[in-house]
GROMACS .gro file of C-alpha atoms in nm:
model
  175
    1UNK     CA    1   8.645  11.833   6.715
    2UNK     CA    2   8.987  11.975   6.855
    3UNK     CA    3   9.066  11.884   7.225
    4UNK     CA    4   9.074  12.229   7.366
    5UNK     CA    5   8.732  12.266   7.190
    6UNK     CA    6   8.603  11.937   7.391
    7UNK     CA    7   8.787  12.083   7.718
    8UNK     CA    8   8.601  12.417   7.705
    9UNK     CA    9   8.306  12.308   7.648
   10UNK     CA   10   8.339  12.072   7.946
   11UNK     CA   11   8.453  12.305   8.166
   12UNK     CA   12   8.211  12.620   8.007
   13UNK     CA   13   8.441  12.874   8.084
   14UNK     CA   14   8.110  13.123   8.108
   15UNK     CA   15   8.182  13.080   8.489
   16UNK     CA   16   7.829  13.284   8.646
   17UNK     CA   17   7.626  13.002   8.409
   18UNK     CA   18   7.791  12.721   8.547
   19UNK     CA   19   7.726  12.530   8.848
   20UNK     CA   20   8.070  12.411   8.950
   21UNK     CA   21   8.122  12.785   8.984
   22UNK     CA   22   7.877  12.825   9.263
   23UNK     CA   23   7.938  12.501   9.414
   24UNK     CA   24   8.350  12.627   9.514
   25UNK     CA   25   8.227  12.976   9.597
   26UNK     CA   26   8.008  12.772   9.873
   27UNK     CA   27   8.298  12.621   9.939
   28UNK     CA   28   8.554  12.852   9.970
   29UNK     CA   29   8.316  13.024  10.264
   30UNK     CA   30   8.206  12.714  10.467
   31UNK     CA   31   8.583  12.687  10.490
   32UNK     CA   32   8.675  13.031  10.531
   33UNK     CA   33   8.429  12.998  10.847
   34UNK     CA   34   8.493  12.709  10.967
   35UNK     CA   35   8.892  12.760  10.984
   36UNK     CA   36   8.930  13.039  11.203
   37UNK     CA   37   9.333  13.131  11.210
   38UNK     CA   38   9.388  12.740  11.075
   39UNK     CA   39   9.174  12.624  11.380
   40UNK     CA   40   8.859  12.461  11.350
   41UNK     CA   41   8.585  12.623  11.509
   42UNK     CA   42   8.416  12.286  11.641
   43UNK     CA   43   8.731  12.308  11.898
   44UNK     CA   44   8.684  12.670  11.986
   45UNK     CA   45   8.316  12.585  12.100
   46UNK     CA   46   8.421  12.228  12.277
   47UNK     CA   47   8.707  12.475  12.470
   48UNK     CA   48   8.426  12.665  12.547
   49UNK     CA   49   8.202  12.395  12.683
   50UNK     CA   50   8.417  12.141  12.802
   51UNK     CA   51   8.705  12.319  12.939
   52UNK     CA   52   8.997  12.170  13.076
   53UNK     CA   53   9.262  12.026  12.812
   54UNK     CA   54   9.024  12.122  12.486
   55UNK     CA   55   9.138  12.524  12.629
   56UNK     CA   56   9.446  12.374  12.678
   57UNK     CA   57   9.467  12.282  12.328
   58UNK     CA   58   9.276  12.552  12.199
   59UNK     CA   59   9.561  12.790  12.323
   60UNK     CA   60   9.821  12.501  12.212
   61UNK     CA   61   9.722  12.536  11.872
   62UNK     CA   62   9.606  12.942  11.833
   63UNK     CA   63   9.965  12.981  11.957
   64UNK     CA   64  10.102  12.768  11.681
   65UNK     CA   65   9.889  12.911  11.440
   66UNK     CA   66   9.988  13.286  11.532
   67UNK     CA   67  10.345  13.263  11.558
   68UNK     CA   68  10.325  13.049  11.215
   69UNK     CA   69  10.127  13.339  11.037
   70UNK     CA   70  10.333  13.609  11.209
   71UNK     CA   71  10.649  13.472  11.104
   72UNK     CA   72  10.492  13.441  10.717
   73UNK     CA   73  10.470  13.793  10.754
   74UNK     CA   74  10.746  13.925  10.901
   75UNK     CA   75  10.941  13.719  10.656
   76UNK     CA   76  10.755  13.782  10.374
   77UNK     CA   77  10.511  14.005  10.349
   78UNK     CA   78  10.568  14.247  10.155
   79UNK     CA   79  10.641  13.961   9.911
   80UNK     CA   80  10.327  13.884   9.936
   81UNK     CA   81  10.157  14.226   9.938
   82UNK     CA   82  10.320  14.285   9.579
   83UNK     CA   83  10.161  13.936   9.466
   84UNK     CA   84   9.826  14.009   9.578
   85UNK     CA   85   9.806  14.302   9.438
   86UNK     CA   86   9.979  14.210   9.135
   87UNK     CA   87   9.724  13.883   9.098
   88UNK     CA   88   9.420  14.120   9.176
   89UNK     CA   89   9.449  14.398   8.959
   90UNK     CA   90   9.550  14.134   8.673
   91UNK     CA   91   9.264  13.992   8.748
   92UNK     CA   92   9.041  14.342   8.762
   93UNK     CA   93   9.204  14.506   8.421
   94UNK     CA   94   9.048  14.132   8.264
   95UNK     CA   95   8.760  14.099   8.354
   96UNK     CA   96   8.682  14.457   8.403
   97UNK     CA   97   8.849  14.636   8.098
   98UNK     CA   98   8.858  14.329   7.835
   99UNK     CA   99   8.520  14.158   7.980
  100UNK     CA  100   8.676  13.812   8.071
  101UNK     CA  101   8.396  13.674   8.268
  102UNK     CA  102   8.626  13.365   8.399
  103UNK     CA  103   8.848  13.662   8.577
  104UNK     CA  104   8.556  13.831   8.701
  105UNK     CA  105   8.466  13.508   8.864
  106UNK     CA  106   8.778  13.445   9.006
  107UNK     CA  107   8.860  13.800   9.153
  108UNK     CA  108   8.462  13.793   9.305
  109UNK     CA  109   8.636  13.486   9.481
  110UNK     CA  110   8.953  13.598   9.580
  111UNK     CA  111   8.945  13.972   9.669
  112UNK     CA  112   8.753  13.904   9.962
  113UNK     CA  113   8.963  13.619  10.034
  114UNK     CA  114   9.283  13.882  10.074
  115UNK     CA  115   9.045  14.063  10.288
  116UNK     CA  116   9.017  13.775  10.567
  117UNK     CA  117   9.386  13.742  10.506
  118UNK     CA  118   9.458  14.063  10.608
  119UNK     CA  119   9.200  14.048  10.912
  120UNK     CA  120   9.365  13.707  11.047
  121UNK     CA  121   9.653  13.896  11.020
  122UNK     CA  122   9.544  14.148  11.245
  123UNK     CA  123   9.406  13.931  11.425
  124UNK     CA  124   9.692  13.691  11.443
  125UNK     CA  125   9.890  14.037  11.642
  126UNK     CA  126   9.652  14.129  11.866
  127UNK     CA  127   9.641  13.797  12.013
  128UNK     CA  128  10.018  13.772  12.058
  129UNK     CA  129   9.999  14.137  12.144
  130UNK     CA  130   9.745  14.066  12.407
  131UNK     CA  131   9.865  13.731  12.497
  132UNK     CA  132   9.497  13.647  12.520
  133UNK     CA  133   9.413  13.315  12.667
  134UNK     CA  134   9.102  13.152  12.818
  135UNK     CA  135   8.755  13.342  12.778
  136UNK     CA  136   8.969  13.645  12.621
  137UNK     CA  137   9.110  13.415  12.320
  138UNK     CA  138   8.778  13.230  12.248
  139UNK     CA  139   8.583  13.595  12.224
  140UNK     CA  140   8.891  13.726  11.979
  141UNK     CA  141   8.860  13.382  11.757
  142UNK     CA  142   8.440  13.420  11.791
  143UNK     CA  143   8.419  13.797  11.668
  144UNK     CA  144   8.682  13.675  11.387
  145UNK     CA  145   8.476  13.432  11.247
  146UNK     CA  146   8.165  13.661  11.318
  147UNK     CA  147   8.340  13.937  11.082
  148UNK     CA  148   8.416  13.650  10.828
  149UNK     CA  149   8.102  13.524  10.820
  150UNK     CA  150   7.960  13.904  10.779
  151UNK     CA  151   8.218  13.924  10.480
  152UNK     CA  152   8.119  13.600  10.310
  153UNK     CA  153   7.722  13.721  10.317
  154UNK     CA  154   7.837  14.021  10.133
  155UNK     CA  155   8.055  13.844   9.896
  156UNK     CA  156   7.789  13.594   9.808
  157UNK     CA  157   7.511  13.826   9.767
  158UNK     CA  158   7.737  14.077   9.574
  159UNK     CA  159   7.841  13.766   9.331
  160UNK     CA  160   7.504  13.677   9.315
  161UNK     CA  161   7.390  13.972   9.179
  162UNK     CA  162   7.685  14.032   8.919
  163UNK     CA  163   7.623  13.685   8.836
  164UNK     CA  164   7.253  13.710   8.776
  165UNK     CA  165   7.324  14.041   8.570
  166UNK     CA  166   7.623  13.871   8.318
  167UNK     CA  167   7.377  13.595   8.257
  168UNK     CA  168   7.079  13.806   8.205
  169UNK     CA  169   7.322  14.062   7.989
  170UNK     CA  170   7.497  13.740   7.772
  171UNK     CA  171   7.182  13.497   7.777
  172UNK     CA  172   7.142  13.160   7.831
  173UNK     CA  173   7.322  13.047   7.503
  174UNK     CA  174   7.590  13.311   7.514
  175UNK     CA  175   7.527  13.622   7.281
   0.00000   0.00000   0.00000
């Protein structure tokens, strides 16, 4: 057996049949929810309760976190905008026009993923834009998550179902 034989069938690049699959898209959305802007939300909710220096810190670190993605975009973002898009609609003509199921996988994963980009984005401005602090800053990082959350349920169901279809269309042993 050749070694890029043994390596695919390790890996089983059939990506909707294999668990490793599900276990980072689980991943990839308790983090996305979790991290709110690059803060984690167990601070947002002891700023809430505790007050005091966790809000300071909350606004500490928001602040850092804005003007860090802010200045991302405004030095490269449309850089990045041509990436994405290049990387996405790679990744649709595969697995859309030539069938790749390992590029379906990974554009169910990351297509939604540019979507929260772009939201923290937005966001990331109308918190400097608002220079929202206190009660004002936790409700903006709250309804972000909320929307995030809302995303990933989407994104999970939808890759569910495309999922369940490729393996009920290829079968178990794939043909």
């Amino acid at each position: 057996m050749e070694w890029y034989s043994f390596i695919f069938e390790l890996i089983d690049m059939r990506s909707f049949s294999n668990l490793w699959y599900w276990i980072a898209l689980a991943v990839f959305w308790s983090s996305a929810s979790h991290w709110v802007l690059g803060i984690p939300f167990d601070m947002i909710q002891r700023a809430r309760r505790v007050g005091g220096q966790a809000a300071l810190d909350l606004e500490i670190i928001t602040r850092v976190n804005v003007n860090r993605l802010l200045y991302i975009w405004r030095v490269s973002g449309m850089w990045l905008i041509g990436f994405a898009c290049f990387l996405l609609s790679t990744l649709a003509v595969l697995g859309f026009w030539y069938w790749m199921e390992f590029a379906q996988a990974v554009l169910l994963l990351m297509f939604p993923m540019m979507v929260i980009g772009a939201m923290s984005l937005v966001t990331a401005r109308r918190i400097e834009r608002q220079a929202a602090s206190g009660e004002t800053l936790r409700k903006i990082l709250a309804r972000h998550r909320f929307v995030v959350q809302a995303i990933g349920m989407v994104a999970i169901f939808f890759t569910a179902l495309w999922g369940m279809y490729q393996n009920l269309t290829i079968g178990v042993l794939g043909h």
